[in-house]
Amino acid sequence: MVGIDYRVRSRAGSVAKTAKGSLTSGAQAARDSAGSVPGASKAPRVPEFTAEESLDELRSLATSAGAQIVGEFLQHRDRLDPATLIGKGKLEEIAGAAASVSADLLLFDHDLTASQQRNIEKVVNTRVIDRTQLILDIFAKHARTREGQLQVELAQLEYMLPRLGGRGIEMSQLGGGIGTRGPGETQLETDRRKIYRRIRHVKEQIESVRRIRTQQRQRRESVPVALIALVGYTNAGKSTLFNALTQASVLESPKMFATLDPTIRGVTLPSRRQVLLSDTVGFIRNLPHTLVSAFRATLEEVQRAELILQVSDASSPLSAEQDAQVEKVLKELEAEGKPRLRVMNKIDLLPPRQRDSLRDAANTVHVSAAKDIGMSTLLDRIDQMLQGDALSRVHLRVPQKEGKTLALLEARARIYSRKYKDGLVELEVEAPESVVRRVKDWVTP
């Protein structure tokens, strides 16, 4: 694995913060936007990824992909080398180290251009991939449904297209017949045409998936059930929280991007209102744009959600930086204005004194999904923030023979009083509007 830490020089020639140089422009823009407050004299500081911490994250990604790490390098430079990214001398050092351990893959914690990748491979004589290609490989490994596999394939094809390379006349196809002899269509052009054709085919299939999802969404929206979307940085504990709230059996794993395929389950709130909870793909620093585009059909659930639960790892020293990346993706999805509840997860991993000092706020709840801490508070807060299917307190006189109606009230309403008189059941209940409409024939003043 190779990490890069380079210093950015200002116009005056002074050296800027080293840690900033270790990030790509997209990640740096997210950090800068998260750390600035319009109109404030001094923006609150957001913790930043250092080059070492960025390399740690690459290590986690590589482990999730099934790689066995045999060596690491961290290159410090004043600027990136346009040809090889890290410079000829360092590259020769890495080539010798890779040969000594018979490494069959070299990972770069930075996006490589097609020419940089080819130049590096010529020197190290082994396969080279960058951070984006590694993330795409993890997605391909963990996609289970047909929809997820199509979305990953589209992202891989769009990533591969500009990186095709040929050897000019050596890859040409000779024509046959009078007037056709000589260099014909190159293999490079043939490969590009095949990829373009496959991209069109995959996009058509994804569009079909989007239509099916739209139909399913319309059926759901015909019934007044609110949709709540879980979002957050990868490995923040979204799947564990999803299972704790819904009693589902979604895979829980410390590996990054262990779950990709979307899952929707019903949840009954303390008010007896029913809502749908949607688990989405985890975000990550500098999430490849091709993946955001490819997974748009899945992430549309976030756009349609009435409430977003933004899950953060309270035990991570970089939770603020991770939240900045989540904000960046939500903005790209045009969902940053949605009502949001911050869920600070994994508080069981904090020291006891720090855990005891935590205080919930209007839009923040501290929980531990793994240890079932704070889950009732979370459900109450969700209940308070949901605007749809409002609660009403009504008096009812229901005939005792209406067992179906009484069972509905028992399951979907809070019953404050109950009396039996002359074959009737007199009730005072608090119920969602959707339930009140179904029992309106027995409502009394």
PDB file of N, CA and C in Angstrom, residues 2-60:
ATOM      1  N   VAL A   2       0.425   2.266  -0.729  1.00  0.00           N
ATOM      2  CA  VAL A   2       1.194   3.495  -0.848  1.00  0.00           C
ATOM      3  C   VAL A   2       0.299   4.671  -0.507  1.00  0.00           C
ATOM      4  N   GLY A   3       0.688   5.466   0.480  1.00  0.00           N
ATOM      5  CA  GLY A   3      -0.003   6.696   0.821  1.00  0.00           C
ATOM      6  C   GLY A   3       0.844   7.893   0.446  1.00  0.00           C
ATOM      7  N   ILE A   4       0.209   9.027   0.163  1.00  0.00           N
ATOM      8  CA  ILE A   4       0.919  10.225  -0.253  1.00  0.00           C
ATOM      9  C   ILE A   4       0.571  11.364   0.686  1.00  0.00           C
ATOM     10  N   ASP A   5       1.603  12.054   1.146  1.00  0.00           N
ATOM     11  CA  ASP A   5       1.438  13.214   2.014  1.00  0.00           C
ATOM     12  C   ASP A   5       2.281  14.332   1.415  1.00  0.00           C
ATOM     13  N   TYR A   6       1.629  15.281   0.740  1.00  0.00           N
ATOM     14  CA  TYR A   6       2.404  16.333   0.098  1.00  0.00           C
ATOM     15  C   TYR A   6       1.962  17.708   0.611  1.00  0.00           C
ATOM     16  N   ARG A   7       2.923  18.612   0.661  1.00  0.00           N
ATOM     17  CA  ARG A   7       2.675  19.957   1.162  1.00  0.00           C
ATOM     18  C   ARG A   7       2.227  20.846   0.018  1.00  0.00           C
ATOM     19  N   VAL A   8       1.226  21.692   0.290  1.00  0.00           N
ATOM     20  CA  VAL A   8       0.736  22.624  -0.715  1.00  0.00           C
ATOM     21  C   VAL A   8       1.318  23.992  -0.427  1.00  0.00           C
ATOM     22  N   ARG A   9       2.083  24.548  -1.403  1.00  0.00           N
ATOM     23  CA  ARG A   9       2.719  25.843  -1.196  1.00  0.00           C
ATOM     24  C   ARG A   9       1.797  26.969  -1.643  1.00  0.00           C
ATOM     25  N   SER A  10       1.738  28.013  -0.824  1.00  0.00           N
ATOM     26  CA  SER A  10       0.949  29.184  -1.182  1.00  0.00           C
ATOM     27  C   SER A  10       1.701  30.023  -2.198  1.00  0.00           C
ATOM     28  N   ARG A  11       1.076  31.107  -2.691  1.00  0.00           N
ATOM     29  CA  ARG A  11       1.714  31.956  -3.684  1.00  0.00           C
ATOM     30  C   ARG A  11       2.964  32.621  -3.128  1.00  0.00           C
ATOM     31  N   ALA A  12       2.965  32.893  -1.824  1.00  0.00           N
ATOM     32  CA  ALA A  12       4.122  33.538  -1.211  1.00  0.00           C
ATOM     33  C   ALA A  12       5.260  32.559  -0.985  1.00  0.00           C
ATOM     34  N   GLY A  13       4.998  31.262  -1.237  1.00  0.00           N
ATOM     35  CA  GLY A  13       6.046  30.262  -1.106  1.00  0.00           C
ATOM     36  C   GLY A  13       6.048  29.559   0.227  1.00  0.00           C
ATOM     37  N   SER A  14       5.162  29.932   1.134  1.00  0.00           N
ATOM     38  CA  SER A  14       5.116  29.271   2.431  1.00  0.00           C
ATOM     39  C   SER A  14       4.435  27.929   2.296  1.00  0.00           C
ATOM     40  N   VAL A  15       4.719  27.028   3.241  1.00  0.00           N
ATOM     41  CA  VAL A  15       4.163  25.683   3.181  1.00  0.00           C
ATOM     42  C   VAL A  15       2.863  25.652   3.946  1.00  0.00           C
ATOM     43  N   ALA A  16       1.793  25.160   3.301  1.00  0.00           N
ATOM     44  CA  ALA A  16       0.495  25.052   3.958  1.00  0.00           C
ATOM     45  C   ALA A  16       0.440  23.760   4.746  1.00  0.00           C
ATOM     46  N   LYS A  17      -0.774  23.478   5.328  1.00  0.00           N
ATOM     47  CA  LYS A  17      -0.928  22.289   6.166  1.00  0.00           C
ATOM     48  C   LYS A  17      -0.645  21.030   5.370  1.00  0.00           C
ATOM     49  N   THR A  18       0.172  20.164   5.950  1.00  0.00           N
ATOM     50  CA  THR A  18       0.544  18.933   5.265  1.00  0.00           C
ATOM     51  C   THR A  18      -0.644  18.009   5.102  1.00  0.00           C
ATOM     52  N   ALA A  19      -1.503  17.906   6.103  1.00  0.00           N
ATOM     53  CA  ALA A  19      -2.595  16.937   6.067  1.00  0.00           C
ATOM     54  C   ALA A  19      -3.538  17.205   4.912  1.00  0.00           C
ATOM     55  N   LYS A  20      -3.727  18.482   4.547  1.00  0.00           N
ATOM     56  CA  LYS A  20      -4.659  18.779   3.473  1.00  0.00           C
ATOM     57  C   LYS A  20      -4.195  18.181   2.157  1.00  0.00           C
ATOM     58  N   GLY A  21      -2.888  18.123   1.973  1.00  0.00           N
ATOM     59  CA  GLY A  21      -2.390  17.616   0.706  1.00  0.00           C
ATOM     60  C   GLY A  21      -2.662  16.152   0.494  1.00  0.00           C
ATOM     61  N   SER A  22      -2.982  15.435   1.534  1.00  0.00           N
ATOM     62  CA  SER A  22      -3.193  13.998   1.386  1.00  0.00           C
ATOM     63  C   SER A  22      -4.578  13.666   0.865  1.00  0.00           C
ATOM     64  N   LEU A  23      -5.431  14.680   0.679  1.00  0.00           N
ATOM     65  CA  LEU A  23      -6.780  14.438   0.217  1.00  0.00           C
ATOM     66  C   LEU A  23      -6.941  14.895  -1.224  1.00  0.00           C
ATOM     67  N   THR A  24      -7.892  14.273  -1.917  1.00  0.00           N
ATOM     68  CA  THR A  24      -8.218  14.726  -3.252  1.00  0.00           C
ATOM     69  C   THR A  24      -9.048  15.996  -3.163  1.00  0.00           C
ATOM     70  N   SER A  25      -9.232  16.653  -4.311  1.00  0.00           N
ATOM     71  CA  SER A  25      -9.932  17.939  -4.312  1.00  0.00           C
ATOM     72  C   SER A  25     -11.372  17.809  -3.829  1.00  0.00           C
ATOM     73  N   GLY A  26     -12.039  16.690  -4.167  1.00  0.00           N
ATOM     74  CA  GLY A  26     -13.427  16.513  -3.736  1.00  0.00           C
ATOM     75  C   GLY A  26     -13.554  16.400  -2.236  1.00  0.00           C
ATOM     76  N   ALA A  27     -12.649  15.615  -1.612  1.00  0.00           N
ATOM     77  CA  ALA A  27     -12.701  15.460  -0.165  1.00  0.00           C
ATOM     78  C   ALA A  27     -12.348  16.768   0.534  1.00  0.00           C
ATOM     79  N   GLN A  28     -11.360  17.513  -0.043  1.00  0.00           N
ATOM     80  CA  GLN A  28     -10.974  18.774   0.572  1.00  0.00           C
ATOM     81  C   GLN A  28     -12.112  19.787   0.510  1.00  0.00           C
ATOM     82  N   ALA A  29     -12.853  19.791  -0.610  1.00  0.00           N
ATOM     83  CA  ALA A  29     -13.976  20.714  -0.731  1.00  0.00           C
ATOM     84  C   ALA A  29     -15.050  20.407   0.293  1.00  0.00           C
ATOM     85  N   ALA A  30     -15.288  19.102   0.538  1.00  0.00           N
ATOM     86  CA  ALA A  30     -16.277  18.724   1.548  1.00  0.00           C
ATOM     87  C   ALA A  30     -15.853  19.179   2.931  1.00  0.00           C
ATOM     88  N   ARG A  31     -14.544  19.030   3.217  1.00  0.00           N
ATOM     89  CA  ARG A  31     -14.038  19.450   4.524  1.00  0.00           C
ATOM     90  C   ARG A  31     -14.180  20.961   4.712  1.00  0.00           C
ATOM     91  N   ASP A  32     -13.809  21.714   3.657  1.00  0.00           N
ATOM     92  CA  ASP A  32     -13.862  23.168   3.758  1.00  0.00           C
ATOM     93  C   ASP A  32     -15.293  23.663   3.927  1.00  0.00           C
ATOM     94  N   SER A  33     -16.244  23.026   3.202  1.00  0.00           N
ATOM     95  CA  SER A  33     -17.631  23.460   3.326  1.00  0.00           C
ATOM     96  C   SER A  33     -18.214  23.094   4.671  1.00  0.00           C
ATOM     97  N   ALA A  34     -17.779  21.971   5.243  1.00  0.00           N
ATOM     98  CA  ALA A  34     -18.284  21.556   6.552  1.00  0.00           C
ATOM     99  C   ALA A  34     -17.699  22.411   7.661  1.00  0.00           C
ATOM    100  N   GLY A  35     -16.496  22.916   7.463  1.00  0.00           N
ATOM    101  CA  GLY A  35     -15.847  23.679   8.521  1.00  0.00           C
ATOM    102  C   GLY A  35     -16.128  25.151   8.486  1.00  0.00           C
ATOM    103  N   SER A  36     -16.938  25.632   7.520  1.00  0.00           N
ATOM    104  CA  SER A  36     -17.199  27.059   7.408  1.00  0.00           C
ATOM    105  C   SER A  36     -18.642  27.365   7.730  1.00  0.00           C
ATOM    106  N   VAL A  37     -18.880  28.480   8.394  1.00  0.00           N
ATOM    107  CA  VAL A  37     -20.215  28.942   8.737  1.00  0.00           C
ATOM    108  C   VAL A  37     -20.389  30.330   8.159  1.00  0.00           C
ATOM    109  N   PRO A  38     -21.354  30.533   7.221  1.00  0.00           N
ATOM    110  CA  PRO A  38     -21.515  31.837   6.610  1.00  0.00           C
ATOM    111  C   PRO A  38     -21.791  32.908   7.662  1.00  0.00           C
ATOM    112  N   GLY A  39     -21.072  34.029   7.559  1.00  0.00           N
ATOM    113  CA  GLY A  39     -21.294  35.149   8.456  1.00  0.00           C
ATOM    114  C   GLY A  39     -20.537  35.071   9.746  1.00  0.00           C
ATOM    115  N   ALA A  40     -19.879  33.959  10.027  1.00  0.00           N
ATOM    116  CA  ALA A  40     -19.145  33.822  11.288  1.00  0.00           C
ATOM    117  C   ALA A  40     -17.745  34.369  11.120  1.00  0.00           C
ATOM    118  N   SER A  41     -17.213  34.961  12.183  1.00  0.00           N
ATOM    119  CA  SER A  41     -15.877  35.530  12.103  1.00  0.00           C
ATOM    120  C   SER A  41     -14.808  34.461  12.099  1.00  0.00           C
ATOM    121  N   LYS A  42     -15.079  33.344  12.765  1.00  0.00           N
ATOM    122  CA  LYS A  42     -14.130  32.249  12.807  1.00  0.00           C
ATOM    123  C   LYS A  42     -14.879  30.937  12.723  1.00  0.00           C
ATOM    124  N   ALA A  43     -14.595  30.154  11.712  1.00  0.00           N
ATOM    125  CA  ALA A  43     -15.318  28.906  11.502  1.00  0.00           C
ATOM    126  C   ALA A  43     -14.879  27.866  12.509  1.00  0.00           C
ATOM    127  N   PRO A  44     -15.826  27.038  12.993  1.00  0.00           N
ATOM    128  CA  PRO A  44     -15.441  25.967  13.907  1.00  0.00           C
ATOM    129  C   PRO A  44     -14.553  24.953  13.204  1.00  0.00           C
ATOM    130  N   ARG A  45     -13.541  24.491  13.882  1.00  0.00           N
ATOM    131  CA  ARG A  45     -12.571  23.588  13.277  1.00  0.00           C
ATOM    132  C   ARG A  45     -13.145  22.187  13.177  1.00  0.00           C
ATOM    133  N   VAL A  46     -13.014  21.604  12.005  1.00  0.00           N
ATOM    134  CA  VAL A  46     -13.436  20.227  11.773  1.00  0.00           C
ATOM    135  C   VAL A  46     -12.201  19.337  11.760  1.00  0.00           C
ATOM    136  N   PRO A  47     -12.178  18.238  12.527  1.00  0.00           N
ATOM    137  CA  PRO A  47     -11.007  17.358  12.512  1.00  0.00           C
ATOM    138  C   PRO A  47     -10.715  16.875  11.099  1.00  0.00           C
ATOM    139  N   GLU A  48      -9.427  16.795  10.763  1.00  0.00           N
ATOM    140  CA  GLU A  48      -9.024  16.451   9.411  1.00  0.00           C
ATOM    141  C   GLU A  48      -8.323  15.099   9.387  1.00  0.00           C
ATOM    142  N   PHE A  49      -8.469  14.411   8.261  1.00  0.00           N
ATOM    143  CA  PHE A  49      -7.722  13.182   8.037  1.00  0.00           C
ATOM    144  C   PHE A  49      -6.248  13.530   7.843  1.00  0.00           C
ATOM    145  N   THR A  50      -5.389  12.953   8.625  1.00  0.00           N
ATOM    146  CA  THR A  50      -3.962  13.047   8.334  1.00  0.00           C
ATOM    147  C   THR A  50      -3.624  11.966   7.312  1.00  0.00           C
ATOM    148  N   ALA A  51      -2.418  12.045   6.767  1.00  0.00           N
ATOM    149  CA  ALA A  51      -2.003  11.038   5.791  1.00  0.00           C
ATOM    150  C   ALA A  51      -1.992   9.645   6.417  1.00  0.00           C
ATOM    151  N   GLU A  52      -1.582   9.563   7.692  1.00  0.00           N
ATOM    152  CA  GLU A  52      -1.551   8.257   8.376  1.00  0.00           C
ATOM    153  C   GLU A  52      -2.964   7.706   8.562  1.00  0.00           C
ATOM    154  N   GLU A  53      -3.907   8.581   8.942  1.00  0.00           N
ATOM    155  CA  GLU A  53      -5.285   8.126   9.143  1.00  0.00           C
ATOM    156  C   GLU A  53      -5.930   7.725   7.823  1.00  0.00           C
ATOM    157  N   SER A  54      -5.579   8.447   6.755  1.00  0.00           N
ATOM    158  CA  SER A  54      -6.081   8.070   5.437  1.00  0.00           C
ATOM    159  C   SER A  54      -5.545   6.707   5.021  1.00  0.00           C
ATOM    160  N   LEU A  55      -4.275   6.439   5.355  1.00  0.00           N
ATOM    161  CA  LEU A  55      -3.685   5.141   5.048  1.00  0.00           C
ATOM    162  C   LEU A  55      -4.333   4.039   5.893  1.00  0.00           C
ATOM    163  N   ASP A  56      -4.699   4.359   7.131  1.00  0.00           N
ATOM    164  CA  ASP A  56      -5.416   3.398   7.973  1.00  0.00           C
ATOM    165  C   ASP A  56      -6.748   3.006   7.339  1.00  0.00           C
ATOM    166  N   GLU A  57      -7.448   3.999   6.774  1.00  0.00           N
ATOM    167  CA  GLU A  57      -8.725   3.705   6.128  1.00  0.00           C
ATOM    168  C   GLU A  57      -8.515   2.840   4.889  1.00  0.00           C
ATOM    169  N   LEU A  58      -7.443   3.112   4.140  1.00  0.00           N
ATOM    170  CA  LEU A  58      -7.132   2.271   2.983  1.00  0.00           C
ATOM    171  C   LEU A  58      -6.849   0.839   3.424  1.00  0.00           C
ATOM    172  N   ARG A  59      -6.195   0.696   4.576  1.00  0.00           N
ATOM    173  CA  ARG A  59      -5.927  -0.646   5.105  1.00  0.00           C
ATOM    174  C   ARG A  59      -7.234  -1.379   5.391  1.00  0.00           C
ATOM    175  N   SER A  60      -8.209  -0.677   5.980  1.00  0.00           N
ATOM    176  CA  SER A  60      -9.513  -1.292   6.252  1.00  0.00           C
ATOM    177  C   SER A  60     -10.219  -1.671   4.960  1.00  0.00           C
TER     178      SER A  60
END
